[in-house]
Short mmCIF file of C-alpha atoms in Angstrom, two decimals:
data_model
loop_
_atom_site.label_atom_id
_atom_site.label_comp_id
_atom_site.label_asym_id
_atom_site.label_seq_id
_atom_site.Cartn_x
_atom_site.Cartn_y
_atom_site.Cartn_z
CA UNK A 1 -42.65 -39.91 -6.91
CA UNK A 2 -39.05 -41.01 -7.17
CA UNK A 3 -36.03 -39.55 -8.95
CA UNK A 4 -34.48 -41.62 -11.73
CA UNK A 5 -30.91 -41.11 -12.76
CA UNK A 6 -29.65 -40.52 -16.27
CA UNK A 7 -26.73 -38.90 -18.01
CA UNK A 8 -26.82 -35.60 -19.87
CA UNK A 9 -24.04 -33.98 -21.87
CA UNK A 10 -23.79 -30.20 -21.37
CA UNK A 11 -20.98 -28.55 -23.34
CA UNK A 12 -17.77 -30.01 -21.90
CA UNK A 13 -19.47 -31.13 -18.68
CA UNK A 14 -21.22 -34.44 -18.04
CA UNK A 15 -23.78 -34.38 -15.24
CA UNK A 16 -25.69 -37.12 -13.54
CA UNK A 17 -29.20 -35.80 -13.89
CA UNK A 18 -32.46 -36.64 -12.14
CA UNK A 19 -35.87 -36.84 -13.76
CA UNK A 20 -39.18 -37.34 -11.99
CA UNK A 21 -41.54 -40.24 -12.52
CA UNK A 22 -44.95 -39.71 -10.91
CA UNK A 23 -46.03 -43.34 -10.43
CA UNK A 24 -43.25 -44.75 -8.24
CA UNK A 25 -44.43 -46.07 -4.86
CA UNK A 26 -43.81 -43.71 -1.96
CA UNK A 27 -42.10 -46.51 -0.02
CA UNK A 28 -39.30 -46.80 -2.58
CA UNK A 29 -35.97 -45.82 -1.06
CA UNK A 30 -32.72 -44.80 -2.77
CA UNK A 31 -30.66 -47.10 -0.54
CA UNK A 32 -27.61 -49.13 -1.49
CA UNK A 33 -26.91 -52.59 -0.09
CA UNK A 34 -24.86 -51.10 2.75
CA UNK A 35 -27.74 -48.90 3.88
CA UNK A 36 -26.45 -45.63 2.41
CA UNK A 37 -28.39 -43.29 0.17
CA UNK A 38 -27.15 -42.94 -3.39
CA UNK A 39 -29.63 -40.37 -4.72
CA UNK A 40 -32.44 -38.06 -3.60
CA UNK A 41 -36.01 -39.27 -3.37
CA UNK A 42 -39.14 -37.09 -3.25
CA UNK A 43 -42.33 -38.67 -1.91
CA UNK A 44 -44.57 -35.62 -1.35
CA UNK A 45 -46.10 -33.29 -3.91
CA UNK A 46 -44.38 -30.32 -2.30
CA UNK A 47 -41.87 -29.42 0.40
CA UNK A 48 -42.69 -28.77 3.18
CA UNK A 49 -44.98 -31.79 3.14
CA UNK A 50 -48.06 -32.51 5.24
CA UNK A 51 -46.22 -33.84 8.30
CA UNK A 52 -43.93 -30.81 8.45
CA UNK A 53 -46.89 -28.45 7.99
CA UNK A 54 -48.68 -30.16 10.89
CA UNK A 55 -45.57 -29.83 13.08
CA UNK A 56 -45.23 -26.19 12.10
CA UNK A 57 -48.82 -25.56 13.09
CA UNK A 58 -48.27 -27.15 16.49
CA UNK A 59 -44.99 -25.32 17.10
CA UNK A 60 -46.41 -21.96 16.04
CA UNK A 61 -48.67 -21.94 19.10
CA UNK A 62 -45.69 -21.45 21.41
CA UNK A 63 -42.75 -20.65 19.11
CA UNK A 64 -41.84 -18.32 16.27
CA UNK A 65 -41.59 -20.61 13.23
CA UNK A 66 -40.88 -17.92 10.63
CA UNK A 67 -37.36 -19.19 9.87
CA UNK A 68 -38.14 -22.94 9.81
CA UNK A 69 -37.77 -24.56 6.39
CA UNK A 70 -38.94 -28.03 7.37
CA UNK A 71 -38.61 -30.56 10.19
CA UNK A 72 -35.91 -33.23 9.85
CA UNK A 73 -35.56 -36.90 10.74
CA UNK A 74 -31.93 -36.93 11.81
CA UNK A 75 -32.03 -40.59 12.83
CA UNK A 76 -32.64 -41.62 9.20
CA UNK A 77 -30.31 -39.05 7.62
CA UNK A 78 -26.99 -40.38 6.34
CA UNK A 79 -23.86 -38.79 4.91
CA UNK A 80 -24.78 -36.03 2.49
CA UNK A 81 -28.48 -36.92 2.53
CA UNK A 82 -30.98 -35.25 4.85
CA UNK A 83 -34.38 -36.86 5.43
CA UNK A 84 -37.29 -34.60 6.29
CA UNK A 85 -40.31 -35.37 8.49
CA UNK A 86 -42.28 -36.58 5.44
CA UNK A 87 -39.61 -39.03 4.29
CA UNK A 88 -38.20 -36.94 1.45
CA UNK A 89 -34.49 -37.68 0.94
CA UNK A 90 -32.53 -34.57 -0.03
CA UNK A 91 -29.00 -34.25 -1.36
CA UNK A 92 -27.84 -31.70 1.20
CA UNK A 93 -25.38 -29.14 -0.15
CA UNK A 94 -26.17 -26.72 2.69
CA UNK A 95 -25.37 -28.91 5.72
CA UNK A 96 -27.03 -27.04 8.59
CA UNK A 97 -25.78 -23.68 7.32
CA UNK A 98 -22.22 -24.90 6.74
CA UNK A 99 -21.99 -26.65 10.10
CA UNK A 100 -21.68 -30.42 9.42
CA UNK A 101 -18.07 -31.36 8.62
CA UNK A 102 -18.69 -35.04 7.89
CA UNK A 103 -22.38 -35.15 7.05
CA UNK A 104 -25.02 -37.00 9.03
CA UNK A 105 -24.35 -39.97 11.30
CA UNK A 106 -20.78 -40.50 10.16
CA UNK A 107 -19.78 -44.17 10.66
CA UNK A 108 -18.66 -44.84 14.21
CA UNK A 109 -19.64 -41.45 15.61
CA UNK A 110 -22.73 -42.72 17.40
CA UNK A 111 -20.54 -45.35 19.05
CA UNK A 112 -18.50 -42.59 20.70
CA UNK A 113 -21.24 -42.13 23.27
CA UNK A 114 -21.34 -45.82 24.07
CA UNK A 115 -18.06 -45.11 25.82
CA UNK A 116 -18.98 -44.29 29.42
CA UNK A 117 -16.40 -41.51 29.71
CA UNK A 118 -17.95 -39.71 26.73
CA UNK A 119 -21.46 -40.28 28.05
CA UNK A 120 -20.45 -38.84 31.41
CA UNK A 121 -19.73 -35.52 29.72
CA UNK A 122 -23.29 -35.49 28.36
CA UNK A 123 -24.90 -36.30 31.70
CA UNK A 124 -22.68 -33.91 33.67
CA UNK A 125 -22.26 -30.74 31.64
CA UNK A 126 -19.28 -29.06 33.23
CA UNK A 127 -19.08 -25.34 33.88
CA UNK A 128 -15.77 -25.14 32.04
CA UNK A 129 -14.90 -21.66 33.28
CA UNK A 130 -14.80 -22.84 36.91
CA UNK A 131 -14.95 -26.63 37.07
CA UNK A 132 -13.45 -28.23 33.95
CA UNK A 133 -13.12 -32.03 33.72
CA UNK A 134 -9.74 -33.70 34.09
CA UNK A 135 -9.43 -34.22 30.32
CA UNK A 136 -10.08 -30.56 29.42
CA UNK A 137 -6.38 -29.77 29.00
CA UNK A 138 -6.15 -32.62 26.49
CA UNK A 139 -9.12 -31.16 24.60
CA UNK A 140 -7.40 -27.78 24.41
CA UNK A 141 -4.20 -29.43 23.17
CA UNK A 142 -6.24 -31.18 20.47
CA UNK A 143 -7.56 -27.82 19.30
CA UNK A 144 -4.05 -26.38 19.24
CA UNK A 145 -2.97 -29.07 16.75
CA UNK A 146 -4.92 -27.09 14.13
CA UNK A 147 -4.15 -23.60 15.46
CA UNK A 148 -3.40 -21.01 12.78
CA UNK A 149 0.27 -20.21 12.36
CA UNK A 150 1.60 -17.95 15.10
CA UNK A 151 -1.38 -18.37 17.46
CA UNK A 152 -0.53 -20.43 20.52
CA UNK A 153 -3.55 -19.79 22.75
CA UNK A 154 -7.20 -20.81 22.54
CA UNK A 155 -10.42 -20.18 24.41
CA UNK A 156 -13.54 -22.28 23.80
CA UNK A 157 -17.05 -20.85 23.56
CA UNK A 158 -20.45 -22.01 22.43
CA UNK A 159 -21.11 -20.49 19.00
CA UNK A 160 -19.92 -18.10 16.32
CA UNK A 161 -21.63 -15.04 17.76
CA UNK A 162 -20.18 -15.45 21.23
CA UNK A 163 -16.78 -16.26 19.73
CA UNK A 164 -16.71 -12.94 17.87
CA UNK A 165 -18.30 -11.03 20.76
CA UNK A 166 -15.62 -12.21 23.16
CA UNK A 167 -12.89 -11.67 20.58
CA UNK A 168 -13.90 -7.99 20.55
CA UNK A 169 -13.61 -7.91 24.33
CA UNK A 170 -10.17 -9.51 24.21
CA UNK A 171 -9.06 -6.94 21.64
CA UNK A 172 -10.34 -4.03 23.72
CA UNK A 173 -8.59 -5.41 26.80
CA UNK A 174 -5.32 -5.72 24.87
CA UNK A 175 -5.66 -2.19 23.49
CA UNK A 176 -6.38 -0.67 26.90
CA UNK A 177 -3.60 -2.61 28.60
CA UNK A 178 -1.11 -0.92 26.28
CA UNK A 179 -2.71 2.49 26.81
CA UNK A 180 -2.73 2.07 30.57
CA UNK A 181 0.91 1.07 30.90
CA UNK A 182 1.81 0.74 34.58
CA UNK A 183 -1.49 2.11 35.86
CA UNK A 184 -3.33 -0.53 37.92
CA UNK A 185 -6.20 -2.31 36.16
CA UNK A 186 -8.48 -1.83 39.14
CA UNK A 187 -7.80 1.78 40.05
CA UNK A 188 -10.65 3.58 41.86
CA UNK A 189 -11.28 5.76 38.83
CA UNK A 190 -11.52 2.77 36.47
CA UNK A 191 -13.78 0.82 38.81
CA UNK A 192 -16.20 3.65 39.54
CA UNK A 193 -16.49 4.80 35.92
CA UNK A 194 -16.93 1.35 34.38
CA UNK A 195 -19.82 0.60 36.74
CA UNK A 196 -21.57 3.67 35.30
CA UNK A 197 -20.66 2.81 31.68
CA UNK A 198 -18.35 5.84 31.50
CA UNK A 199 -14.70 6.42 30.54
CA UNK A 200 -12.00 5.72 31.46
CA UNK A 201 -13.21 2.37 32.85
CA UNK A 202 -15.57 1.94 29.89
CA UNK A 203 -13.44 3.43 27.11
CA UNK A 204 -14.86 4.93 23.96
CA UNK A 205 -13.31 2.51 21.45
CA UNK A 206 -14.50 0.94 18.21
CA UNK A 207 -14.13 -2.08 15.94
CA UNK A 208 -13.91 -1.37 12.21
CA UNK A 209 -16.02 -3.68 10.05
CA UNK A 210 -17.02 -3.94 6.40
CA UNK A 211 -20.15 -3.48 4.34
CA UNK A 212 -21.86 -6.82 3.71
CA UNK A 213 -20.24 -8.46 6.74
CA UNK A 214 -21.93 -10.93 9.06
CA UNK A 215 -20.35 -11.61 12.44
CA UNK A 216 -23.30 -12.64 14.61
CA UNK A 217 -26.43 -11.42 16.36
CA UNK A 218 -25.25 -10.40 19.83
CA UNK A 219 -25.14 -6.65 20.42
CA UNK A 220 -21.47 -6.06 19.68
CA UNK A 221 -21.52 -8.45 16.73
CA UNK A 222 -24.66 -6.84 15.32
CA UNK A 223 -22.83 -3.52 15.29
CA UNK A 224 -20.34 -5.11 12.88
CA UNK A 225 -22.97 -7.04 10.86
CA UNK A 226 -24.21 -5.38 7.68
CA UNK A 227 -25.73 -8.16 5.56
CA UNK A 228 -29.51 -8.21 6.23
CA UNK A 229 -31.65 -5.51 7.77
CA UNK A 230 -33.94 -8.05 9.48
CA UNK A 231 -31.05 -8.92 11.84
CA UNK A 232 -30.56 -5.32 12.93
CA UNK A 233 -33.77 -3.33 12.82
CA UNK A 234 -35.06 -2.04 16.21
CA UNK A 235 -31.78 -3.06 17.92
CA UNK A 236 -29.49 -0.32 19.31
CA UNK A 237 -25.99 -0.41 17.79
CA UNK A 238 -22.58 1.03 18.57
CA UNK A 239 -21.56 3.92 16.35
CA UNK A 240 -18.50 2.23 14.84
CA UNK A 241 -16.77 2.77 11.47
CA UNK A 242 -17.82 0.73 8.43
CA UNK A 243 -15.53 0.43 5.40
CA UNK A 244 -16.50 -0.68 1.92
CA UNK A 245 -15.72 -4.29 1.08
CA UNK A 246 -14.39 -4.56 -2.49
CA UNK A 247 -17.04 -5.33 -5.08
CA UNK A 248 -15.17 -7.31 -7.69
CA UNK A 249 -16.26 -7.85 -11.25
CA UNK A 250 -16.32 -11.31 -12.81
CA UNK A 251 -14.72 -13.05 -14.59
CA UNK A 252 -11.78 -11.82 -12.53
CA UNK A 253 -9.24 -12.29 -15.31
CA UNK A 254 -11.22 -9.95 -17.57
CA UNK A 255 -11.47 -7.13 -15.02
CA UNK A 256 -8.07 -7.12 -13.34
CA UNK A 257 -7.45 -3.39 -13.81
CA UNK A 258 -10.90 -2.42 -12.50
CA UNK A 259 -10.69 -4.83 -9.56
CA UNK A 260 -7.21 -3.65 -8.58
CA UNK A 261 -8.50 -0.08 -8.55
CA UNK A 262 -11.53 -1.06 -6.46
CA UNK A 263 -9.39 -2.81 -3.86
CA UNK A 264 -6.99 0.14 -3.71
CA UNK A 265 -9.94 2.48 -3.15
CA UNK A 266 -11.27 0.32 -0.31
CA UNK A 267 -7.87 0.03 1.36
CA UNK A 268 -7.40 3.79 1.22
CA UNK A 269 -10.81 4.20 2.83
CA UNK A 270 -9.81 1.90 5.70
CA UNK A 271 -6.80 4.09 6.46
CA UNK A 272 -8.89 7.25 6.19
CA UNK A 273 -11.44 5.85 8.66
CA UNK A 274 -8.79 4.82 11.17
CA UNK A 275 -7.32 8.32 11.02
CA UNK A 276 -10.68 10.09 11.22
CA UNK A 277 -11.96 8.06 14.18
CA UNK A 278 -8.90 8.69 16.34
CA UNK A 279 -10.55 11.69 18.00
CA UNK A 280 -14.07 10.24 18.06
CA UNK A 281 -13.78 6.59 19.03
CA UNK A 282 -10.31 5.16 18.34
CA UNK A 283 -10.26 1.96 16.30
CA UNK A 284 -8.90 -0.83 18.51
CA UNK A 285 -9.04 -3.33 15.69
CA UNK A 286 -10.84 -4.60 12.62
CA UNK A 287 -12.68 -7.81 11.78
CA UNK A 288 -13.05 -9.41 8.37
CA UNK A 289 -14.17 -12.70 6.78
CA UNK A 290 -11.92 -14.42 4.21
CA UNK A 291 -15.10 -14.77 2.13
CA UNK A 292 -18.14 -12.73 3.07
CA UNK A 293 -20.65 -15.53 3.48
CA UNK A 294 -24.05 -14.16 4.48
CA UNK A 295 -23.27 -10.98 2.58
CA UNK A 296 -23.36 -12.86 -0.73
CA UNK A 297 -20.17 -14.97 -0.96
CA UNK A 298 -18.11 -11.89 -1.76
CA UNK A 299 -14.40 -12.40 -2.41
CA UNK A 300 -11.34 -10.19 -2.46
CA UNK A 301 -7.85 -10.98 -3.70
CA UNK A 302 -5.16 -12.44 -1.46
CA UNK A 303 -3.16 -9.27 -2.05
CA UNK A 304 -6.02 -7.17 -0.66
CA UNK A 305 -5.99 -9.11 2.60
CA UNK A 306 -2.19 -8.91 2.86
CA UNK A 307 -2.36 -5.14 2.46
CA UNK A 308 -5.21 -4.94 4.97
CA UNK A 309 -3.09 -6.86 7.48
CA UNK A 310 -0.24 -4.42 6.84
CA UNK A 311 -2.55 -1.49 7.54
CA UNK A 312 -3.52 -3.00 10.91
CA UNK A 313 0.17 -3.42 11.72
CA UNK A 314 0.98 0.13 10.57
CA UNK A 315 -1.63 1.65 12.89
CA UNK A 316 -0.93 -0.83 15.71
CA UNK A 317 -4.52 -2.08 15.85
CA UNK A 318 -5.80 -5.63 16.18
CA UNK A 319 -6.67 -7.86 13.23
CA UNK A 320 -9.47 -10.41 13.74
CA UNK A 321 -10.09 -13.02 11.05
CA UNK A 322 -13.62 -14.47 11.30
CA UNK A 323 -13.33 -18.09 10.11
CA UNK A 324 -16.66 -19.24 11.55
CA UNK A 325 -17.93 -20.32 8.12
CA UNK A 326 -14.68 -20.73 6.22
CA UNK A 327 -12.74 -22.77 8.78
CA UNK A 328 -12.21 -26.55 8.88
CA UNK A 329 -10.96 -27.31 5.35
CA UNK A 330 -14.01 -26.37 3.23
CA UNK A 331 -11.96 -23.80 1.28
CA UNK A 332 -9.31 -26.34 0.32
CA UNK A 333 -7.01 -25.19 3.14
CA UNK A 334 -7.73 -25.84 6.81
CA UNK A 335 -8.03 -22.08 7.34
CA UNK A 336 -9.06 -19.94 4.39
CA UNK A 337 -6.67 -17.18 5.44
CA UNK A 338 -3.79 -19.60 4.77
CA UNK A 339 -4.16 -18.59 1.11
CA UNK A 340 -3.01 -15.07 1.97
CA UNK A 341 0.57 -16.08 2.97
CA UNK A 342 0.74 -13.35 5.60
CA UNK A 343 4.05 -12.11 6.95
CA UNK A 344 2.31 -11.61 10.30
CA UNK A 345 -0.57 -13.81 11.43
CA UNK A 346 -3.93 -12.37 12.45
CA UNK A 347 -4.03 -11.47 16.13
CA UNK A 348 -7.23 -13.47 16.62
CA UNK A 349 -8.94 -16.15 14.51
CA UNK A 350 -12.50 -17.04 15.51
CA UNK A 351 -14.15 -20.38 14.74
CA UNK A 352 -17.38 -22.36 15.19
CA UNK A 353 -19.76 -24.29 12.88
CA UNK A 354 -17.72 -27.13 11.29
CA UNK A 355 -15.31 -26.95 14.23
CA UNK A 356 -18.08 -28.47 16.42
CA UNK A 357 -17.31 -25.99 19.19
CA UNK A 358 -16.87 -22.23 19.09
CA UNK A 359 -13.96 -20.15 20.30
CA UNK A 360 -10.93 -18.24 19.13
CA UNK A 361 -7.20 -18.68 18.78
CA UNK A 362 -5.05 -15.73 19.75
CA UNK A 363 -1.47 -14.54 20.00
CA UNK A 364 0.61 -14.17 23.15
CA UNK A 365 0.28 -10.39 22.83
CA UNK A 366 -3.49 -10.61 23.26
CA UNK A 367 -3.28 -12.92 26.29
CA UNK A 368 -4.81 -11.67 29.53
CA UNK A 369 -3.97 -12.91 33.02
CA UNK A 370 -7.03 -12.11 35.15
CA UNK A 371 -9.85 -14.61 35.61
CA UNK A 372 -13.49 -13.87 34.68
CA UNK A 373 -12.56 -11.43 31.89
CA UNK A 374 -13.59 -13.80 29.06
CA UNK A 375 -16.06 -16.02 30.83
CA UNK A 376 -19.48 -17.60 31.01
CA UNK A 377 -20.85 -20.65 32.76
CA UNK A 378 -20.40 -23.19 30.00
CA UNK A 379 -17.53 -21.87 27.83
CA UNK A 380 -18.57 -24.43 25.17
CA UNK A 381 -20.00 -27.94 25.58
CA UNK A 382 -17.51 -30.59 26.72
CA UNK A 383 -19.75 -33.37 25.40
CA UNK A 384 -18.86 -32.21 21.85
CA UNK A 385 -15.10 -32.56 22.27
CA UNK A 386 -15.00 -36.32 21.53
CA UNK A 387 -16.75 -35.62 18.22
CA UNK A 388 -14.29 -32.82 17.47
CA UNK A 389 -11.30 -35.06 18.19
CA UNK A 390 -12.60 -37.81 15.90
CA UNK A 391 -13.54 -35.29 13.21
CA UNK A 392 -10.04 -33.81 13.20
CA UNK A 393 -8.59 -37.32 12.93
CA UNK A 394 -10.74 -38.01 9.86
CA UNK A 395 -10.00 -34.62 8.26
CA UNK A 396 -6.28 -35.19 8.64
CA UNK A 397 -6.08 -38.91 7.81
CA UNK A 398 -8.35 -38.60 4.77
CA UNK A 399 -6.79 -35.28 3.68
CA UNK A 400 -10.27 -33.77 3.33
CA UNK A 401 -8.88 -30.29 2.64
CA UNK A 402 -7.36 -31.64 -0.57
CA UNK A 403 -10.63 -33.41 -1.33
CA UNK A 404 -12.58 -30.17 -0.87
CA UNK A 405 -10.12 -28.45 -3.22
CA UNK A 406 -10.56 -31.10 -5.92
CA UNK A 407 -14.32 -31.49 -5.65
CA UNK A 408 -14.69 -27.74 -5.42
CA UNK A 409 -12.75 -27.24 -8.65
CA UNK A 410 -15.12 -29.69 -10.35
CA UNK A 411 -18.21 -28.03 -8.89
CA UNK A 412 -17.01 -24.55 -9.83
CA UNK A 413 -16.30 -25.72 -13.37
CA UNK A 414 -19.93 -26.82 -13.60
CA UNK A 415 -21.19 -23.49 -12.28
CA UNK A 416 -19.04 -21.64 -14.81
CA UNK A 417 -20.57 -23.82 -17.51
CA UNK A 418 -24.02 -22.72 -16.32
CA UNK A 419 -22.87 -19.12 -16.47
CA UNK A 420 -21.95 -19.54 -20.13
CA UNK A 421 -25.23 -21.23 -21.04
CA UNK A 422 -27.79 -19.31 -18.97
CA UNK A 423 -27.85 -15.54 -19.35
CA UNK A 424 -29.64 -15.06 -16.00
CA UNK A 425 -26.61 -16.48 -14.11
CA UNK A 426 -23.26 -14.79 -13.53
CA UNK A 427 -20.17 -14.49 -11.34
CA UNK A 428 -19.51 -18.16 -10.58
CA UNK A 429 -16.85 -18.18 -7.88
CA UNK A 430 -15.49 -20.20 -5.00
CA UNK A 431 -12.64 -21.72 -3.06
CA UNK A 432 -12.83 -25.41 -2.37
CA UNK A 433 -16.48 -26.35 -2.16
CA UNK A 434 -17.31 -22.91 -0.73
CA UNK A 435 -18.91 -22.06 -4.08
CA UNK A 436 -21.56 -19.66 -5.32
CA UNK A 437 -23.17 -18.18 -8.41
CA UNK A 438 -25.40 -15.13 -8.82
CA UNK A 439 -28.88 -15.06 -10.31
CA UNK A 440 -30.12 -11.98 -12.11
CA UNK A 441 -32.27 -10.90 -9.15
CA UNK A 442 -33.67 -12.01 -5.78
CA UNK A 443 -36.85 -13.56 -7.19
CA UNK A 444 -34.93 -15.70 -9.67
CA UNK A 445 -32.50 -16.82 -6.97
CA UNK A 446 -35.36 -17.77 -4.65
CA UNK A 447 -37.10 -19.63 -7.48
CA UNK A 448 -33.94 -21.65 -8.19
CA UNK A 449 -33.50 -22.58 -4.51
CA UNK A 450 -37.18 -23.53 -4.09
CA UNK A 451 -37.40 -25.53 -7.32
CA UNK A 452 -34.14 -27.34 -6.54
CA UNK A 453 -35.58 -28.36 -3.16
CA UNK A 454 -38.70 -29.80 -4.80
CA UNK A 455 -36.34 -31.86 -6.98
CA UNK A 456 -34.34 -33.21 -4.06
CA UNK A 457 -31.45 -30.72 -3.82
CA UNK A 458 -30.94 -28.53 -0.74
CA UNK A 459 -28.87 -25.41 -1.44
CA UNK A 460 -28.90 -21.97 0.15
CA UNK A 461 -29.22 -18.33 -0.70
CA UNK A 462 -27.26 -15.37 0.60
CA UNK A 463 -26.83 -11.70 -0.18
CA UNK A 464 -29.36 -10.19 -2.57
CA UNK A 465 -29.21 -12.77 -5.36
CA UNK A 466 -26.58 -15.40 -4.61
CA UNK A 467 -27.01 -19.19 -4.73
CA UNK A 468 -24.52 -20.82 -2.37
CA UNK A 469 -23.12 -24.29 -1.75
CA UNK A 470 -21.97 -25.43 1.69
CA UNK A 471 -21.53 -29.22 1.39
CA UNK A 472 -19.78 -31.43 3.90
CA UNK A 473 -16.12 -32.37 3.58
CA UNK A 474 -17.11 -35.87 2.36
CA UNK A 475 -18.98 -34.43 -0.64
CA UNK A 476 -17.86 -36.36 -3.72
CA UNK A 477 -17.44 -35.58 -7.41
CA UNK A 478 -20.30 -37.97 -8.11
CA UNK A 479 -22.56 -36.02 -5.75
CA UNK A 480 -21.37 -32.75 -7.28
CA UNK A 481 -22.38 -34.11 -10.70
CA UNK A 482 -25.75 -35.13 -9.31
CA UNK A 483 -26.30 -31.65 -7.85
CA UNK A 484 -25.27 -30.02 -11.12
CA UNK A 485 -27.60 -32.30 -13.05
CA UNK A 486 -30.58 -31.40 -10.88
CA UNK A 487 -29.68 -27.72 -11.14
CA UNK A 488 -29.39 -27.97 -14.91
CA UNK A 489 -32.97 -29.21 -15.11
CA UNK A 490 -34.04 -26.42 -12.76
CA UNK A 491 -32.32 -23.77 -14.87
CA UNK A 492 -33.99 -25.04 -18.03
CA UNK A 493 -37.39 -24.76 -16.37
CA UNK A 494 -36.68 -21.25 -15.14
CA UNK A 495 -34.98 -19.94 -18.27
CA UNK A 496 -37.14 -17.35 -20.07
#
């Protein structure tokens, strides 16, 4: 079957909408003359289709396939359209869990590796911690062109989890350096005790995190992750303080008094926890997301974050801003924390996903001087740096942060229209194209996501009942209308 396009008027919104016709040849392709997709196309009766199911069966013999949605044909995928193993063409508003800045096979990107110098970095993966290539300093300087205000240092790593994990280590090192004063780092007492996992070499310190947070799946990160139990169960965790993240009521303008009180309560709790843990496991720092992503796209006001930063300054503890999902322009600013207009920058900002590589920016105060303290063999993948450099050029030259802001406003307007028309939807919210809306419960949310997929739209779920959008930075208003049109049909089918 194929998807035919039409126009449907919904209140004040006009959506491009897709309707199914069951007799279209499976070989039909939604391709324009220049070889780009201009709409979704479904050729199997269900997703995953027979080819994906066969691949799943083969993989399951030697691999846990419980998290696999379907297999993809990345060679055929283009822009905002993902092609699965069965040939279904999906309008992808999820983009590899918020990881593709410019969609699939962006023009000219494949040619990067026709350049021998770029190909050399693929063939010879450098151990960056010990043996970086001659152009590594240039790569670091490229990263620093987008460094958050006030942060003049950067370390590269492989992924979001290891970025946050090593950020914790850097914060602990900074905290202990100030506690130690003139005492030598490698005193006999420190050396002997750390090798036995005992103080003072292994100090009893903590990182404060927030309910609903997700910071990764390594052991330290899991201790600060509180979004899904499946990530954490059976895994030992550090006994570290957990503060409530504000639970705002929507529409925000109708609940200002209640939301202000909720944020004040949560901020007071943060201070109380810092005070209470001083004698148990002193808080060296806190970590927070500008928007809690995996926890259900939960927002707080800019004023809340400013006051939280002031609390960290007051108690002289570190402030880590986790921009793994929100970084690289999707929020309408290059860094989502830019909206806060802080008097003092975060001490550390972590990144990954759309940034192609992982790592963190940090202040001069955090900087350490000894080798091997933040270290692993690879320290990122140098073969990805040419893609990062070209991506940053496109983001800047095309002003894709402004585009995300404009398209996101249009998308959010459509979600708010849904909220008015469907009583099982609520709390439409977002910044840039980092948008979400809540269903009435988990089953309804899952039904929306599954039915949308069968109609050619790939979106995601998070939290208990949230539908989330994570499109690329080249997502257009026309594609937003198409997504809203498909969703409108889905909502009508699901509506009681």
